[in-house]
Amino acid sequence: MNTPNLETALKHASGLIDQKLGEFLVVPDAPEGRVIEAMKYTLMGGGKRLRAFLCIQTAKLFNVEEAHYARVATAIECAHSYSLVHDDLPAMDDDDMRRGRPSLHKAFDEATAILAGDALLTFAFEIMADKQTHPRKAVRLDLISGFSKALGARGMVGGQMFDLMSPGLALDAGALTRLQKMKTGALIEYSVDAGCIMGQVPDSIRSALTAYAHDIGLAFQIADDLLDVEACQDDIGKTPGKDEASGKVTFVSLLGLNRAKDQARILVEQAIGHLENFGSEADALREAAHYVIIRGH
Amino acid sequence: MNTPNLETALKHASGLIDQKLGEFLVVPDAPEGRVIEAMKYTLMGGGKRLRAFLCIQTAKLFNVEEAHYARVATAIECAHSYSLVHDDLPAMDDDDMRRGRPSLHKAFDEATAILAGDALLTFAFEIMADKQTHPRKAVRLDLISGFSKALGARGMVGGQMFDLMSPGLALDAGALTRLQKMKTGALIEYSVDAGCIMGQVPDSIRSALTAYAHDIGLAFQIADDLLDVEACQDDIGKTPGKDEASGKVTFVSLLGLNRAKDQARILVEQAIGHLENFGSEADALREAAHYVIIRGH
């Protein structure tokens, strides 16, 4: 598929985030500098910045200033990065590889990985609270409030807990959908919502855009499950076949390959439908909807 | 020592925090409920709520409403609790006991302890951002901003990283002071500062009160080092003699028992000196300064 808008927009997002991180993450010449080195290692690990992209592209629909959305998108990437670092720990998913490189606790050590995750999460809130993020206090507070809910025990962390409990549970498709909405969907949805919050848009527009994010979040997860079954290690930069080995229920194990693929395609169409009130300015978001099921990461 | 104001004030703080936590932490009948159970386990573990006490007593000096300081003090206790949970993990200090009970990763498991710590930190920010915490947006944003700095890579997490690196370093008293200011001092100082932020007080008063907090924070740490040498397990509810066993430099190993005790006493007097512009309304804070060196936890 030809995706010129998406490619440009993803490069734009990556460039902005790298620039902001270069500004933010200065390693002090002191023993505690190690934790900032670790934060840099994981943040500069070559992720596709999908969440940053979603936040930025949504913000651009409403003419939000770059100075603002660049900071918010960076905070979101910090939070995403923290979740990966803690998720990879031996006591959690125990993954030694991430994006084709040793995961943080392998490149550094477990204690540093725990602390770097903690510092990334904390730093994300520090960025959001700063007045440079948005001149309106109400906007900053809405950003922080939504962020904390997306990340907390009823959002991402709750989803991770649910996921850890899942091998003992006979999940059906409804329960698995609920799990994934929390574990990966909440932050993806928030990334788009953050753009709406900065844009100070009416609720109807906000609902349409978060519905778009909801659908691509779920499509993304189905694609991830498909990738785990179909791909080899080189393709995904981490250990494949882990889901099956861990006895976890996935959309593929529940629906089978073909129905899972159909479901992902339906979600993508549905996601694009939610963008019907936008013109070509939303083309990158439309292309992204297709993109998430081509490549899960 | 007779400390009637302090005892009343500590009980008041504990009661308020327990009440708020009871309100906040409702365990849902769902698999992810386990992480909220774990949060409750650690938050209800019988800590003395020193940080909540400091926040509340400072806020009361300026007639802040209970509805506000109760929430902020609870957020601070959540953050303190998160730091203990992650600090106790096998990859960190590897402590099986905390306050006379199994630490969280022993009572539950390591993965749940990592996630519960993450959820506690996230929840602390959620509480702060909510409009019930303070009607003025500027106050809430100042609270969040100071909080994130106290907890981050140049505050508590930085101090924990520094502490983990310290066995390989020949720390002198200056370096150890810097370490402790970050690791335990930053949150203690913030607890008092949060009271000032809610009170919207002039900078001169805020400086005096944070100087008080700075001094008792350091005295508290020296007392903690003394306790580790002098106490038995029943007294401190965790494994004693760990500092020496780990080869870590402490104020006792650097200064010797007697000079360490003298230093703690000097800091307490100095702390009380910073309260000279307050009358009897600050008596609980004065008594607390004495109290931190009688009992380190």
XYZ file of C-alpha atoms in Angstrom, chain A:
297
model
C 0.000 0.000 0.000
C 1.133 3.524 -0.799
C 1.066 5.595 2.367
C 2.821 8.907 1.628
C 0.930 10.923 4.274
C 1.552 8.330 6.926
C 5.242 7.964 6.208
C 5.787 11.709 6.331
C 3.719 12.009 9.504
C 5.499 9.155 11.264
C 8.879 10.681 10.405
C 7.646 14.043 11.649
C 6.526 12.472 14.944
C 9.795 10.571 15.435
C 11.865 13.634 14.663
C 9.959 15.809 17.096
C 10.151 13.260 19.897
C 13.883 12.711 19.394
C 14.449 16.446 19.458
C 12.460 16.902 22.669
C 14.152 13.950 24.349
C 17.561 15.368 23.436
C 16.520 18.572 25.177
C 15.002 16.873 28.224
C 17.372 14.027 28.979
C 20.714 15.457 29.985
C 22.800 12.905 31.873
C 24.397 14.549 34.916
C 27.969 13.652 35.854
C 26.830 11.982 39.080
C 26.048 8.422 40.166
C 22.297 8.867 39.673
C 23.014 9.754 36.023
C 22.765 6.038 35.337
C 18.986 6.131 35.610
C 18.814 8.877 32.963
C 21.167 6.885 30.710
C 18.765 3.966 31.095
C 15.787 6.181 30.242
C 17.616 7.319 27.090
C 18.503 3.751 26.128
C 14.904 2.683 26.147
C 13.422 5.888 24.702
C 15.905 5.956 21.826
C 15.330 2.283 21.026
C 13.724 2.858 17.655
C 10.033 2.514 18.401
C 7.655 3.699 15.705
C 6.159 6.404 17.920
C 2.624 5.382 16.997
C 1.171 7.001 20.112
C 3.077 10.233 19.525
C 1.907 10.187 15.913
C -1.733 9.800 16.970
C -1.479 12.638 19.468
C 0.301 14.926 17.014
C -1.977 14.217 14.055
C -5.078 14.762 16.154
C -3.691 18.005 17.563
C -2.855 19.214 14.061
C -6.497 18.777 12.999
C -7.277 21.603 15.404
C -4.280 23.823 14.754
C -2.644 23.197 18.123
C 0.839 24.716 18.298
C 3.798 22.411 17.771
C 5.437 23.614 20.992
C 2.487 22.145 22.874
C 1.788 18.870 21.122
C 5.490 18.018 20.945
C 5.683 18.034 24.747
C 2.469 16.067 25.261
C 3.448 13.462 22.661
C 6.831 13.108 24.365
C 5.177 12.559 27.734
C 2.995 9.866 26.179
C 6.042 8.130 24.679
C 7.738 8.251 28.107
C 4.731 6.526 29.642
C 4.609 3.942 26.864
C 8.314 3.308 27.322
C 7.904 2.844 31.085
C 5.224 0.241 30.465
C 7.485 -1.734 28.116
C 10.414 -1.623 30.534
C 8.392 -2.932 33.466
C 6.550 -5.421 31.241
C 9.839 -6.962 30.066
C 11.097 -7.600 33.623
C 11.760 -11.226 34.629
C 8.896 -11.170 37.146
C 6.532 -9.928 34.432
C 6.762 -11.087 30.783
C 10.467 -11.921 31.130
C 11.486 -10.739 27.688
C 15.210 -10.371 27.008
C 14.734 -8.686 23.643
C 12.854 -5.552 22.652
C 12.921 -4.006 19.187
C 15.861 -6.185 18.208
C 18.068 -5.093 21.107
C 18.549 -6.384 24.663
C 15.687 -5.141 26.813
C 16.606 -2.619 29.481
C 17.133 -5.021 32.373
C 19.535 -7.010 30.158
C 21.438 -3.981 28.856
C 21.661 -2.486 32.363
C 20.278 -4.521 35.287
C 16.927 -5.219 36.905
C 17.153 -2.586 39.622
C 18.023 0.105 37.095
C 15.155 -1.046 34.868
C 12.660 -0.788 37.731
C 13.908 2.694 38.616
C 14.107 3.880 35.008
C 10.472 2.829 34.508
C 9.495 4.691 37.671
C 11.420 7.760 36.535
C 9.849 7.686 33.052
C 6.346 7.585 34.497
C 7.121 10.400 36.925
C 8.795 12.480 34.230
C 5.766 12.117 31.981
C 3.668 13.879 34.622
C 6.361 16.509 35.159
C 6.260 17.378 31.452
C 2.461 17.595 31.429
C 2.294 19.918 34.471
C 4.790 22.462 33.113
C 3.329 25.716 31.816
C 5.254 25.330 28.544
C 2.941 22.403 27.750
C -0.114 24.627 27.380
C -0.905 28.178 28.451
C -4.343 27.201 29.775
C -4.253 25.610 33.223
C -7.552 23.803 32.608
C -6.041 22.109 29.568
C -2.971 20.959 31.506
C -5.142 19.608 34.301
C -7.422 17.780 31.844
C -4.347 16.301 30.179
C -2.996 15.069 33.526
C -6.324 13.770 34.724
C -6.991 11.744 31.569
C -3.396 10.534 31.513
C -3.516 9.208 35.079
C -6.775 7.390 34.393
C -5.454 5.813 31.180
C -2.344 4.586 33.005
C -3.815 3.504 36.341
C -5.401 0.455 37.934
C -8.539 0.822 35.783
C -6.430 1.493 32.677
C -3.063 0.173 31.544
C -1.807 -1.189 34.875
C -5.169 -2.847 35.482
C -4.881 -4.413 32.044
C -1.426 -5.736 32.823
C -2.711 -7.241 36.061
C -5.662 -8.772 34.200
C -3.231 -10.140 31.599
C -1.047 -11.752 34.270
C -4.117 -13.401 35.795
C -5.446 -14.554 32.423
C -3.708 -17.956 32.092
C -5.908 -19.185 34.952
C -9.101 -17.805 33.429
C -11.217 -19.137 30.585
C -11.565 -15.837 28.739
C -14.104 -15.441 25.975
C -13.822 -12.829 23.226
C -15.699 -10.264 25.321
C -13.372 -10.647 28.283
C -10.293 -10.592 26.069
C -11.554 -7.410 24.409
C -12.004 -5.824 27.836
C -8.479 -6.893 28.818
C -6.931 -5.400 25.702
C -8.941 -2.195 25.943
C -7.317 -1.653 29.310
C -3.824 -2.965 28.601
C -3.079 -1.338 25.236
C -6.276 0.448 24.241
C -6.399 2.969 27.076
C -3.124 4.689 26.200
C -3.818 4.601 22.442
C -7.216 6.171 23.048
C -5.676 8.726 25.367
C -3.095 9.676 22.729
C -5.897 10.820 20.455
C -7.877 12.312 23.321
C -4.866 14.386 24.363
C -4.907 15.967 20.909
C -8.601 16.773 21.389
C -7.971 18.227 24.848
C -5.275 20.547 23.482
C -7.593 21.423 20.608
C -10.415 22.220 23.062
C -12.901 20.612 20.719
C -16.636 19.935 21.269
C -17.575 16.589 22.827
C -19.100 15.227 19.619
C -15.813 15.559 17.743
C -13.901 14.188 20.705
C -16.187 11.140 20.837
C -15.727 10.421 17.123
C -11.958 10.609 17.399
C -11.708 8.482 20.526
C -14.001 5.932 18.860
C -11.516 5.885 15.971
C -8.704 5.301 18.486
C -10.680 2.603 20.264
C -11.116 0.674 17.023
C -7.539 0.948 15.847
C -6.327 0.010 19.332
C -8.231 -3.253 19.165
C -7.213 -3.869 15.539
C -3.615 -3.245 16.584
C -3.875 -5.878 19.304
C -5.401 -8.463 16.983
C -2.587 -7.745 14.512
C -0.106 -8.204 17.339
C -1.572 -11.619 18.137
C -1.437 -12.564 14.443
C 2.173 -11.417 14.253
C 3.111 -13.510 17.268
C 1.839 -16.603 15.464
C 3.016 -15.836 11.953
C 6.255 -13.915 12.259
C 9.831 -14.895 12.927
C 12.057 -13.124 15.439
C 13.720 -10.840 12.872
C 10.390 -9.380 11.863
C 9.176 -8.350 15.282
C 12.420 -7.755 17.143
C 11.346 -9.873 20.082
C 10.728 -13.515 20.876
C 7.783 -14.864 18.836
C 5.405 -17.638 19.850
C 5.392 -16.431 23.446
C 1.636 -16.211 23.702
C 1.103 -19.826 22.839
C 3.990 -20.965 25.052
C 2.544 -19.064 28.032
C -0.889 -20.590 27.506
C -2.446 -17.158 27.093
C -5.694 -16.769 25.241
C -5.352 -14.485 22.203
C -7.725 -13.292 19.503
C -6.129 -15.878 17.230
C -6.589 -18.752 19.675
C -10.211 -17.712 20.257
C -11.274 -16.821 16.716
C -8.797 -18.674 14.519
C -6.507 -16.992 11.988
C -9.116 -16.150 9.375
C -11.785 -14.744 11.638
C -9.156 -12.760 13.539
C -7.969 -11.218 10.263
C -11.577 -10.435 9.255
C -12.233 -8.852 12.613
C -9.155 -6.644 12.333
C -10.252 -5.507 8.856
C -13.756 -4.696 10.069
C -12.331 -2.621 12.906
C -10.135 -0.690 10.494
C -13.109 0.192 8.287
C -15.113 1.162 11.320
C -12.243 3.346 12.576
C -12.071 5.163 9.243
C -15.823 5.657 9.344
C -15.441 7.708 12.510
C -13.338 10.206 10.535
C -16.108 10.955 8.018
C -16.432 14.575 9.073
C -12.809 15.313 8.266
C -11.274 15.973 4.872
C -7.800 15.241 3.569
C -6.256 16.660 6.756
C -7.150 13.319 8.396
C -5.576 11.181 5.653
C -2.570 10.253 7.774
C -4.941 8.971 10.467
C -6.848 6.998 7.830
C -3.656 5.467 6.512
C -2.582 4.677 10.081
C -5.742 2.629 10.542
C -4.705 0.413 7.637
C -1.115 0.406 8.804
C -1.743 -1.020 12.281
C -2.979 -4.292 10.836
C -0.176 -4.582 8.307
C 2.428 -4.347 11.010
C 1.638 -4.784 14.686
C 4.377 -2.673 16.222
